[in-house]
XYZ file of N, CA and C in Angstrom:
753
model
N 0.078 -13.801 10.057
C -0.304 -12.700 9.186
C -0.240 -13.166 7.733
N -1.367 -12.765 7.133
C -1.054 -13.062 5.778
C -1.561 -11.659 4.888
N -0.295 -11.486 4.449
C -0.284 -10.149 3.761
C -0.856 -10.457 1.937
N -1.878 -9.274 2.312
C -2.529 -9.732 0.470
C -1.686 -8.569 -0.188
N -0.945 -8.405 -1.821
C -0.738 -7.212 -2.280
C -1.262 -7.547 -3.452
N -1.330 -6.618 -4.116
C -1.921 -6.419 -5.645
C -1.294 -7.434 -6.848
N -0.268 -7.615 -6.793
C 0.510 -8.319 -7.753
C 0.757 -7.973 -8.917
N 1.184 -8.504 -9.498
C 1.822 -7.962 -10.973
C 2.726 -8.536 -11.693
N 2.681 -8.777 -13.285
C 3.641 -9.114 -14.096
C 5.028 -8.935 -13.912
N 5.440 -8.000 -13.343
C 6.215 -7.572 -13.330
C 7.219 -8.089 -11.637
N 8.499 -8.853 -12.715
C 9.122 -9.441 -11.042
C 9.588 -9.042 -9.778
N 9.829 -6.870 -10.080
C 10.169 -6.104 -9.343
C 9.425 -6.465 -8.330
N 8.132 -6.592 -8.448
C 6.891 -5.924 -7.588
C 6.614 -6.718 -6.274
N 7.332 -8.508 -6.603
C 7.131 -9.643 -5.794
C 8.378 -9.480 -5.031
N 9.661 -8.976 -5.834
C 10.712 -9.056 -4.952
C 10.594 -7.751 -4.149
N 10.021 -6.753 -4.023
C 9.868 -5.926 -3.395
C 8.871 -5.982 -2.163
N 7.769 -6.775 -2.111
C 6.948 -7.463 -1.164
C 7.880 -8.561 -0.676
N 8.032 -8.997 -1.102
C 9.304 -9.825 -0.193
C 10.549 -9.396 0.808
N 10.736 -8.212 0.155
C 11.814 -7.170 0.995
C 10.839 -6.674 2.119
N 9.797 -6.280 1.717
C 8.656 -5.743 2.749
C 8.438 -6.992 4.232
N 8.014 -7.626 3.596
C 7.715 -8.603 4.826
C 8.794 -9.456 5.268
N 10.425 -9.610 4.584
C 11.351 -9.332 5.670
C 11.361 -8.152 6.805
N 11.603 -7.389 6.377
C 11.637 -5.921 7.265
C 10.711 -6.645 8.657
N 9.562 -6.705 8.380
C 7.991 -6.902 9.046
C 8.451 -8.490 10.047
N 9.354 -9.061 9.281
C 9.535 -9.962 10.378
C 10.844 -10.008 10.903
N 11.366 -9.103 10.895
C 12.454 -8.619 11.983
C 11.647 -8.234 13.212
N 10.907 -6.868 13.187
C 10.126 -6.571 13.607
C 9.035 -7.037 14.680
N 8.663 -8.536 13.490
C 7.779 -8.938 14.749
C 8.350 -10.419 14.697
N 9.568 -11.341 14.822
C 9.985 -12.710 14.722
C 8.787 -13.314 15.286
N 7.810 -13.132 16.452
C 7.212 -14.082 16.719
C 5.835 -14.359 16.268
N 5.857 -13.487 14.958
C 4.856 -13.777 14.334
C 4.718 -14.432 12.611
N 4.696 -15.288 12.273
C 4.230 -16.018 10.741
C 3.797 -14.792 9.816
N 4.514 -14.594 8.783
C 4.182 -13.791 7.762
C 4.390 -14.238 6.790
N 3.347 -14.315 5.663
C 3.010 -15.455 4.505
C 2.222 -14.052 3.533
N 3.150 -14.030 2.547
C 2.968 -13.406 1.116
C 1.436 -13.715 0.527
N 0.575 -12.864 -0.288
C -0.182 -13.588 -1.456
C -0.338 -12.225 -2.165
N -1.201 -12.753 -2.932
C -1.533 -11.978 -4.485
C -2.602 -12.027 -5.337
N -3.402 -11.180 -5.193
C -4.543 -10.389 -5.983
C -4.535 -11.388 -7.381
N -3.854 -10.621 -8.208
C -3.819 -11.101 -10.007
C -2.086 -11.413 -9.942
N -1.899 -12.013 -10.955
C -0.646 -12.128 -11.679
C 0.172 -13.046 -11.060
N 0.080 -14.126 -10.077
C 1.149 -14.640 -9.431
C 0.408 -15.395 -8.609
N 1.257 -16.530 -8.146
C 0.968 -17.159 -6.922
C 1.660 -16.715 -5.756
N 1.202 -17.235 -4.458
C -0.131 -17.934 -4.321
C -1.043 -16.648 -3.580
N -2.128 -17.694 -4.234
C -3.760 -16.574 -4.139
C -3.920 -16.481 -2.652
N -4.329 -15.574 -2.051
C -5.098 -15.500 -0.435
C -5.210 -16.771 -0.399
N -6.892 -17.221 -0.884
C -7.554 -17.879 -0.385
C -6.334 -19.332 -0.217
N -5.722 -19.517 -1.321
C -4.536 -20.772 -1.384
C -3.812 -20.635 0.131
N -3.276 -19.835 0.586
C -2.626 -19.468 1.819
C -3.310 -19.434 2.892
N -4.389 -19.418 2.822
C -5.273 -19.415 3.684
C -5.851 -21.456 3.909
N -5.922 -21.590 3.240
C -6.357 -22.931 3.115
C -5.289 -23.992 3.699
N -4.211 -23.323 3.133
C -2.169 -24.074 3.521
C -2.942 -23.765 5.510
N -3.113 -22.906 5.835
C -3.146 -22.386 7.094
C -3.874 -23.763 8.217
N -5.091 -23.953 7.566
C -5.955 -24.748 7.969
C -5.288 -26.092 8.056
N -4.966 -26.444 6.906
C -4.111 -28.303 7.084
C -3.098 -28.115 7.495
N -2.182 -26.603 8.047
C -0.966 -27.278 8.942
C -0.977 -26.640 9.996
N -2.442 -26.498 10.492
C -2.764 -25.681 11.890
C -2.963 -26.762 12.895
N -2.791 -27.078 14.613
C -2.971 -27.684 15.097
C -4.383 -28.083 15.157
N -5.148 -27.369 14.737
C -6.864 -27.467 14.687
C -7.164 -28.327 13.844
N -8.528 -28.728 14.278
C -9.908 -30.091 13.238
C -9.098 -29.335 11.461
N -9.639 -30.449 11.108
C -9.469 -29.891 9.350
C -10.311 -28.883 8.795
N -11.188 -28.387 9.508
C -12.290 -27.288 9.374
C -11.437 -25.431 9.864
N -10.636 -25.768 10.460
C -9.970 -24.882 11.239
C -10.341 -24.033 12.453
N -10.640 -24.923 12.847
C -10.963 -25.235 14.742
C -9.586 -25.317 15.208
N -8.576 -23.845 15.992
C -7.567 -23.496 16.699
C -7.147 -22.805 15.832
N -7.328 -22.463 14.641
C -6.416 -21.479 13.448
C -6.916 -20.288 13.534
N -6.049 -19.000 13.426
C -6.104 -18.325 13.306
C -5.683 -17.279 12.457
N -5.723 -16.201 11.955
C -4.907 -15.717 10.955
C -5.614 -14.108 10.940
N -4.386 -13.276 10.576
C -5.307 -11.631 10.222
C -4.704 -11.505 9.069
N -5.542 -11.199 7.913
C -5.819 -11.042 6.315
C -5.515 -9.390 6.785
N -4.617 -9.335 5.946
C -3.790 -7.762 6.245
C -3.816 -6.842 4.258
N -4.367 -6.020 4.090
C -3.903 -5.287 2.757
C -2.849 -4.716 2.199
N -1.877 -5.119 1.942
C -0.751 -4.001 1.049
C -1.446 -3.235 0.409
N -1.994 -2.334 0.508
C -2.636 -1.593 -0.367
C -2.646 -0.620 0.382
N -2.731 0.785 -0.706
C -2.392 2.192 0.132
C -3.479 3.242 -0.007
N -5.118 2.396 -0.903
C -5.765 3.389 -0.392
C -6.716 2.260 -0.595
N -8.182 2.419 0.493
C -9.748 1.464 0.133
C -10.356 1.187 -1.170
N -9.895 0.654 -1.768
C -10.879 0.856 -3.179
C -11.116 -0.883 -3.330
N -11.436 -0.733 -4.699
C -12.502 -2.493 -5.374
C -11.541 -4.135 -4.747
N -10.301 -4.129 -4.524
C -9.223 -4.885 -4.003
C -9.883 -5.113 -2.292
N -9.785 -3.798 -1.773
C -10.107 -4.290 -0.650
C -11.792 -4.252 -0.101
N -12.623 -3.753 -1.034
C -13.632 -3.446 -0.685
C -14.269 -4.818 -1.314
N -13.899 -5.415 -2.562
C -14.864 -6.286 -2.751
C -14.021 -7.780 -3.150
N -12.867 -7.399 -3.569
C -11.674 -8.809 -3.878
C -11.432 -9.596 -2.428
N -11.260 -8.977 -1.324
C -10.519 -9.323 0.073
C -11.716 -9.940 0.675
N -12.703 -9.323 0.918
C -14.003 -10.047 1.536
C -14.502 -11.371 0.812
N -14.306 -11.241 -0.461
C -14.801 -12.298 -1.288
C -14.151 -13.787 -1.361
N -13.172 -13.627 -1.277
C -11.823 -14.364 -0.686
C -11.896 -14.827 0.730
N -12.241 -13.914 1.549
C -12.696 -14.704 2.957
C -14.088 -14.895 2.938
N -15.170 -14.715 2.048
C -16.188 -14.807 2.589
C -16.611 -17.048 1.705
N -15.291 -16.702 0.864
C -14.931 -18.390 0.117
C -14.527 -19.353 1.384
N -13.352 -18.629 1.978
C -12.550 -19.332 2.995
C -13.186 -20.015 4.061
N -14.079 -18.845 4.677
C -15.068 -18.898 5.674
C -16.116 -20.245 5.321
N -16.891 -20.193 4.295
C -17.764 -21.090 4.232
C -17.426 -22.249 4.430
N -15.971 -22.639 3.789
C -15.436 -23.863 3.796
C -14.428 -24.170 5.183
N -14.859 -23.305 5.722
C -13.902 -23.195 7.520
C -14.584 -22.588 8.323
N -15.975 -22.921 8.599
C -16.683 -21.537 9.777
C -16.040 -21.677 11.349
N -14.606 -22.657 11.412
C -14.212 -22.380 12.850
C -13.066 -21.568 12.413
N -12.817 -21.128 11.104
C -11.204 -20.729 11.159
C -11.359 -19.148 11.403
N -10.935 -18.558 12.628
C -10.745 -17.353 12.662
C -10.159 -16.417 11.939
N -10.932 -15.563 10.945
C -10.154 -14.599 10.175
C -10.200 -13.081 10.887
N -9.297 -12.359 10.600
C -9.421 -11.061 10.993
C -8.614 -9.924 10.153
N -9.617 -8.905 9.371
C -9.496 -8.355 8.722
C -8.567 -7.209 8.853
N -6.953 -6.848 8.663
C -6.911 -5.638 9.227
C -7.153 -4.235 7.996
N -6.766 -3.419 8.488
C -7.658 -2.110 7.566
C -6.251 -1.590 6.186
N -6.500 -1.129 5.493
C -5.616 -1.194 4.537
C -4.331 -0.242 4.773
N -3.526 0.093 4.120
C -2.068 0.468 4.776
C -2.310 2.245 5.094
N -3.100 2.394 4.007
C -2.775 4.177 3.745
C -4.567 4.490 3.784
N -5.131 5.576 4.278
C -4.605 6.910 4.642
C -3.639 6.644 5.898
N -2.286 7.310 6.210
C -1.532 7.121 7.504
C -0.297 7.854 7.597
N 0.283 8.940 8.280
C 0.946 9.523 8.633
C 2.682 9.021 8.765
N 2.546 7.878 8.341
C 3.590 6.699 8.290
C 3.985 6.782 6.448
N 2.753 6.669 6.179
C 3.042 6.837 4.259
C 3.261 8.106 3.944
N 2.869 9.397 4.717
C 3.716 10.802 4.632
C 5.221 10.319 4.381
N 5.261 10.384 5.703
C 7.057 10.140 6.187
C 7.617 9.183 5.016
N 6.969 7.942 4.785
C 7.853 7.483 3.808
C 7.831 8.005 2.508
N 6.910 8.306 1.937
C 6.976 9.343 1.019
C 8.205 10.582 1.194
N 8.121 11.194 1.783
C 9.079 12.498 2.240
C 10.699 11.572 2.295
N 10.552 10.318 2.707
C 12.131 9.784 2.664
C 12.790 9.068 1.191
N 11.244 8.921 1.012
C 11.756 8.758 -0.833
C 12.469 9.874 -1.362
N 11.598 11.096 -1.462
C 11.525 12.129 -2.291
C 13.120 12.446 -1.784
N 13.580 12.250 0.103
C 14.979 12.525 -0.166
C 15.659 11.801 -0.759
N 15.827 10.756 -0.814
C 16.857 9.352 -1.466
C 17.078 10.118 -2.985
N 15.465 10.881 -3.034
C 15.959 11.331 -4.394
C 16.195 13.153 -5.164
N 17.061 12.715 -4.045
C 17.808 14.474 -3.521
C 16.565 15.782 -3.474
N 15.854 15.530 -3.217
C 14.492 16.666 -2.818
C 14.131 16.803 -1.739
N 14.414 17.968 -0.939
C 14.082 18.189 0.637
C 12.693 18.580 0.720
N 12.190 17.713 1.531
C 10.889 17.677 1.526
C 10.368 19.075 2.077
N 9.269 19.473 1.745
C 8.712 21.301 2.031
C 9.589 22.131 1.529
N 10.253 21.743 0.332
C 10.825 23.069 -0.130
C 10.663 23.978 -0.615
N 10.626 25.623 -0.262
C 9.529 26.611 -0.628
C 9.510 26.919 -2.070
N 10.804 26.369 -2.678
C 10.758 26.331 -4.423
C 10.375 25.281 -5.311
N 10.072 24.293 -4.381
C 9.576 23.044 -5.096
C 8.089 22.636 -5.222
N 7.683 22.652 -6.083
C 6.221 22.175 -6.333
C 6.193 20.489 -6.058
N 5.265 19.745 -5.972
C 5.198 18.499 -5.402
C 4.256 17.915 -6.249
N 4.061 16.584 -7.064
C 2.999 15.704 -7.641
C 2.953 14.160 -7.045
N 1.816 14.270 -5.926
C 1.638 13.314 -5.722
C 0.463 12.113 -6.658
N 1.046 11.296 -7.152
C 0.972 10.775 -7.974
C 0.488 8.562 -7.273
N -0.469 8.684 -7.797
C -0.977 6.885 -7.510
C -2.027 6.907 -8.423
N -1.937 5.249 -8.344
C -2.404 4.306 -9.773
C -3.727 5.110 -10.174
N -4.612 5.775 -8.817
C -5.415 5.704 -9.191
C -6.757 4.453 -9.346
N -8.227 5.011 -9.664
C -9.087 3.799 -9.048
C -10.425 4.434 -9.758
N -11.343 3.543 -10.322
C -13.111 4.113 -10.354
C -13.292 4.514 -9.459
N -12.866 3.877 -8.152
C -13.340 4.373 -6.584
C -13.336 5.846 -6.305
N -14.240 7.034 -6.799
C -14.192 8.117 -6.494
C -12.931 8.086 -4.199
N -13.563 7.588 -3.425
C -12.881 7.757 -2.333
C -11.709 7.363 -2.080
N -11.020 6.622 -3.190
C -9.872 6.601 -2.933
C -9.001 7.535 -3.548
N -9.364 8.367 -4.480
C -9.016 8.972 -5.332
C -9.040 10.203 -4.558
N -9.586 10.576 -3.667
C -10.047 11.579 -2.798
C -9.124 11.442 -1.927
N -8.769 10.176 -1.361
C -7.382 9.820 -0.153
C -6.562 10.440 -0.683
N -5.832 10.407 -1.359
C -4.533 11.147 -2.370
C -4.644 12.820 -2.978
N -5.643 13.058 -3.330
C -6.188 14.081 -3.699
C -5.893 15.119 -1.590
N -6.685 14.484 -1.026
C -6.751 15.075 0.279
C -5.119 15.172 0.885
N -3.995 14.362 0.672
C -2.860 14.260 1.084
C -2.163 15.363 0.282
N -2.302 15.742 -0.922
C -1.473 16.758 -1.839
C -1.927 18.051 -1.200
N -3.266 18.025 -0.906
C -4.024 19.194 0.051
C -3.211 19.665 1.396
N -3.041 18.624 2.281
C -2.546 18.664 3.467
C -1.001 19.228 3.087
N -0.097 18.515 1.505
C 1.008 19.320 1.603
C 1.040 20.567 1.387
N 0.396 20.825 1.252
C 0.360 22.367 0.554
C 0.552 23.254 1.881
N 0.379 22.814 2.798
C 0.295 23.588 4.047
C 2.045 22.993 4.818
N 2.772 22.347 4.284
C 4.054 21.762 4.890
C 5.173 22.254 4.082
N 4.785 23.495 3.400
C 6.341 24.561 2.688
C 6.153 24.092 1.565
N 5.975 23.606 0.717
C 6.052 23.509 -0.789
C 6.005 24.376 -1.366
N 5.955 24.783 -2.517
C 5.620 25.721 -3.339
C 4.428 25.840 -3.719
N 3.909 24.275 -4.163
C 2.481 24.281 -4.602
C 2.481 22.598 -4.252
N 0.912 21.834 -4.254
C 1.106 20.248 -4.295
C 0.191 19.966 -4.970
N -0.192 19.135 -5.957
C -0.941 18.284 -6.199
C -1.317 16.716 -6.146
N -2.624 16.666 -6.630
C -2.338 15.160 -7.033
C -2.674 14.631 -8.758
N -2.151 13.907 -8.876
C -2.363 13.199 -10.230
C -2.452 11.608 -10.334
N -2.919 10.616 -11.223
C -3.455 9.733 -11.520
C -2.691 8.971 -12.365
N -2.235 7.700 -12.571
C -1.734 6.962 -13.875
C -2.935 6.598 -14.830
N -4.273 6.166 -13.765
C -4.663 5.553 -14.965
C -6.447 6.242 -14.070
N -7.301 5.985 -14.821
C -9.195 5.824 -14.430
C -9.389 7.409 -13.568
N -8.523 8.046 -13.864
C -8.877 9.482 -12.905
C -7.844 10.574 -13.445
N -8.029 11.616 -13.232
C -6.927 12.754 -13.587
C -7.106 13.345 -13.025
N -6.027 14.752 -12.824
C -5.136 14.466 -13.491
C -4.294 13.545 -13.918
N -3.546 13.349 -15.542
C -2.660 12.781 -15.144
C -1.122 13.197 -15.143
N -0.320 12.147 -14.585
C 1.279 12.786 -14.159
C 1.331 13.495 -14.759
N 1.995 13.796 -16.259
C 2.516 14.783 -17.088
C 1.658 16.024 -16.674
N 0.210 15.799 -17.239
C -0.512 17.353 -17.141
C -0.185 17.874 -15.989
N -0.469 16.678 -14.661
C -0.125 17.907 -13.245
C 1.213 18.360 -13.352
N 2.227 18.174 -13.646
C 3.437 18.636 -13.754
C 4.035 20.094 -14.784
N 2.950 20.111 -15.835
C 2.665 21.016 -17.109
C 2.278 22.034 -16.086
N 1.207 21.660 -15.806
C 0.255 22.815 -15.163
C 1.189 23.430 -14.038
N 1.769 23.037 -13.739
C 2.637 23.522 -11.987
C 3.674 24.231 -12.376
N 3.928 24.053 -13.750
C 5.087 24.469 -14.714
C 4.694 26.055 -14.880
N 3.561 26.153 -15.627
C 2.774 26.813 -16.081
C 2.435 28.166 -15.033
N 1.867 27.213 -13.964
C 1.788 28.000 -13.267
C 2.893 28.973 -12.207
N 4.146 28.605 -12.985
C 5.453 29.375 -12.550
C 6.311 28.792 -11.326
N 6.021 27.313 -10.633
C 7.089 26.655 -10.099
C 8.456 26.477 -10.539
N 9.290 27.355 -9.586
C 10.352 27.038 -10.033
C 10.818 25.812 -10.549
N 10.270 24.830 -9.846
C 10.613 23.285 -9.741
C 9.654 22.680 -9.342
N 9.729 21.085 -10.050
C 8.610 20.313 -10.119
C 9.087 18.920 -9.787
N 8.764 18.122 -8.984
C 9.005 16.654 -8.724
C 7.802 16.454 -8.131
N 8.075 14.612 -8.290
C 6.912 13.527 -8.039
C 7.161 13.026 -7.119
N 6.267 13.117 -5.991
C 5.998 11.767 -5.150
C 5.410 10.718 -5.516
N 6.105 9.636 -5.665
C 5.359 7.984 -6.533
C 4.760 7.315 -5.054
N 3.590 7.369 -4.894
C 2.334 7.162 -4.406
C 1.938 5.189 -4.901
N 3.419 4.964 -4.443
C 2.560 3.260 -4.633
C 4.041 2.337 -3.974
N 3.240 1.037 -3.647
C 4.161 0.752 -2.526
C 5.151 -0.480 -3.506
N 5.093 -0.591 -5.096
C 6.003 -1.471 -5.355
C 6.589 -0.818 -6.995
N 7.536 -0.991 -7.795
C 7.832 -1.094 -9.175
C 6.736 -1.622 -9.692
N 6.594 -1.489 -11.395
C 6.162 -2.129 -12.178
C 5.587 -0.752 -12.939
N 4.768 -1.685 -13.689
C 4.142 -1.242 -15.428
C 4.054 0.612 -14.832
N 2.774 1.032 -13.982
C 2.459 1.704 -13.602
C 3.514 2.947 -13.431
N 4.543 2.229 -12.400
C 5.574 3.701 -12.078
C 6.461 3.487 -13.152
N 7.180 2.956 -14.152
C 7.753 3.395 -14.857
C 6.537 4.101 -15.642
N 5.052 3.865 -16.596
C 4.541 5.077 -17.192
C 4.367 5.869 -16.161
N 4.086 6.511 -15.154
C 4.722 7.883 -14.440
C 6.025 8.710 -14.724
N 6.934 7.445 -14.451
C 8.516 8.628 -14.317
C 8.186 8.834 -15.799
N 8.315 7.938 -17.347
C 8.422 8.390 -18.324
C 7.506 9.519 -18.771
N 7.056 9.886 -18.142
C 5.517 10.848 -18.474
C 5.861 11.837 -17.804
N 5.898 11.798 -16.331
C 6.461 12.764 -15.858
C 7.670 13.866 -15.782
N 8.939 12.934 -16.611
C 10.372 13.790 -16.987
C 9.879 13.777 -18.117
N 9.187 13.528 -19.078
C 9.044 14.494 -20.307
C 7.918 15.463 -20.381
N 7.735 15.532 -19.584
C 6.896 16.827 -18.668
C 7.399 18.216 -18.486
N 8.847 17.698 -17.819
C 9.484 18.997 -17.326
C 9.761 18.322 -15.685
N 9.195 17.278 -15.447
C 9.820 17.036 -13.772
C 11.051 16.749 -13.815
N 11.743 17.753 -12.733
C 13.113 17.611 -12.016
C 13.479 16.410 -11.369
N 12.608 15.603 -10.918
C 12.828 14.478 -10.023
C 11.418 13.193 -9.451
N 11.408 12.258 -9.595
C 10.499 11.306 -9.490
C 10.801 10.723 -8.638
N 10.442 10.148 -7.262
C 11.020 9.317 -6.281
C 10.777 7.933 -6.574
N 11.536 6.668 -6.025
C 10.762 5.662 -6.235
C 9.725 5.104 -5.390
N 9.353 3.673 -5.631
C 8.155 3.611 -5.050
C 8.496 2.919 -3.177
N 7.598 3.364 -2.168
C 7.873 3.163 -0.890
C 8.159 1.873 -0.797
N 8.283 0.963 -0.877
C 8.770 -0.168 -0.985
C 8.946 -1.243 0.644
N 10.164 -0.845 0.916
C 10.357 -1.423 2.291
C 11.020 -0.521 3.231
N 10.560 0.852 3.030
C 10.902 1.902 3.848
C 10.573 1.309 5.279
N 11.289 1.905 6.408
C 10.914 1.128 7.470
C 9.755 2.049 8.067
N 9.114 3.208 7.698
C 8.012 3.571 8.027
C 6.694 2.285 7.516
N 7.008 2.180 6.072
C 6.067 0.764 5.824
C 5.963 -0.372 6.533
N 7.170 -0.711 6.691
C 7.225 -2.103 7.728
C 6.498 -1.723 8.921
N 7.025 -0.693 9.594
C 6.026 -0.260 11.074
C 4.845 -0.337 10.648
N 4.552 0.737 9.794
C 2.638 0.153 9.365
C 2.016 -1.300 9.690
N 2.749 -1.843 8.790
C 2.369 -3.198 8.572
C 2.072 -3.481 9.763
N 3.192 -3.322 10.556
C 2.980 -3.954 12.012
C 1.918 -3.606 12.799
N 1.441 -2.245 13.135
C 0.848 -1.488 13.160
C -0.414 -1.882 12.704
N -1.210 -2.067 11.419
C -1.966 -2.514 11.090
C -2.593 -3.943 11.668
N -1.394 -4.707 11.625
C -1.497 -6.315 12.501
C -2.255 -6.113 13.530
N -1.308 -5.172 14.672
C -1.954 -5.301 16.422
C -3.334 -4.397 16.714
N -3.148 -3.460 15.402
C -5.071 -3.083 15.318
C -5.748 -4.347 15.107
N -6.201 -4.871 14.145
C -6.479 -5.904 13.789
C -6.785 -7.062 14.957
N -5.709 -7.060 15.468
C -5.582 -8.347 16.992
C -6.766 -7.815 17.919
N -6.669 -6.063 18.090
C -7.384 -5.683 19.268
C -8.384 -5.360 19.155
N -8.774 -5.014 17.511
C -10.415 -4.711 17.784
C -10.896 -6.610 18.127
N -10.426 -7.562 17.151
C -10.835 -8.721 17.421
C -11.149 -9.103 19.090
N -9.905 -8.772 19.599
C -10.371 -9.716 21.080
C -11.334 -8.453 21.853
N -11.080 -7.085 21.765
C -12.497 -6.220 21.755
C -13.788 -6.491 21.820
N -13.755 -7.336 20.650
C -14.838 -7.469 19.935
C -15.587 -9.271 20.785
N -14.605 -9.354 21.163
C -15.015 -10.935 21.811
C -15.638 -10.625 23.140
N -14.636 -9.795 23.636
C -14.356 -9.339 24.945
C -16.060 -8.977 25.051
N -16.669 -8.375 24.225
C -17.869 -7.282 24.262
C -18.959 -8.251 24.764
């Protein structure tokens, strides 16, 4: 498995993917799990991918290698829609025996509820509470449909006891944190906290929490990190991945 995440300046974000794919290889010991990174850090996919090929039992072309290119990422947007393919579609040319297999990205998933909801407790907020308003809150994207993934999840809480739910945006979409939190204010929630809608620290969730408690939010969770609902994903994501492939052979 080689897990791609977004990356970032910021050293939280690597040691927190690192906590992640421990978890992930408890989980699965008999499987290879190898880190990479979008921007900001080494090493790149395609670099890990290439390591794969010269220490695979296969030709130097990668004839016997195999590998599933997995997303840390928690909703479809430009990363996985056009960064991830582009990256294998490099790999590929220069390896047309090396088997890649794409798995699908972490979130939309009923797994990132739950870990969400176990944040929000860690950070003393019982999840569906009929006095608590809810801001679900991520980076955000141009990608109108991913923006819609998150948007559609604040929807779905609204129906699980809250008071009220939204969603809000850090950055390329709005709302953002503060205003949704104003507005929920406004609109007479007793109480207001954030669900942080992203799976590591950095630049991003600290401007949230600071935006958001001078808002008026009661409480900001941190980010899902290596909740063991995430790790199951991950895993989860992997053996999809395995089965549409041999599916797909099978056919």
């Amino acid at each position: 498995m080689v897990a791609v995440a977004h990356g970032s300046r910021d050293p939280r974000a690597a040691a927190t993917v690192a906590e992640l794919l421990r978890a992930v290889r408890i989980r699965r010991p008999d499987v290879p799990v190898l880190p990479s990174f979008l921007d900001h850090g080494p090493p790149a996919p395609d670099r890990v991918l290439e390591g794969l090929v010269r220490d695979g039992a296969g030709a130097a072309d990668g004839d016997g290698t195999e590998a599933v290119v997995l997303p840390l990422l928690l909703t479809a947007a430009y990363h996985s829609k056009t960064d991830i393919p582009g990256v294998l579609a490099r790999v590929r040319s220069r390896h047309p025996r090396l088997r890649l297999h794409t798995a699908g990205t972490l979130g939309p998933h009923p797994l990132l509820t739950a870990a969400l909801e176990r944040r929000l407790a860690e950070a003393g907020v019982r999840p569906g509470s009929p006095d608590t308003a809810v801001v679900v809150v991520s980076a955000g994207s141009s990608d109108a449909s991913a923006n819609a993934t998150v948007a559609a999840l604040a929807d779905r809480w609204r129906a699980r006891g809250w008071w009220d739910a939204a969603a809000a945006y850090a950055s390329a979409a709005g709302p953002k944190p503060g205003e949704a939190v104003a507005a929920l204010h406004e609109a007479g929630a007793p109480r207001v906290v954030v669900a942080s809608y992203f799976l590591a620290p950095g630049y991003f969730t600290d401007k949230v929490e600071d935006a958001a408690l001078s808002a008026g939010a009661d409480a900001v969770s941190p980010p899902l990190g290596a909740a063991p609902e995430v790790a199951e994903l991950v895993v989860r994501r992997y053996d999809e991945a395995l089965l549409a492939a041999r599916e797909a052979t099978a056919v």
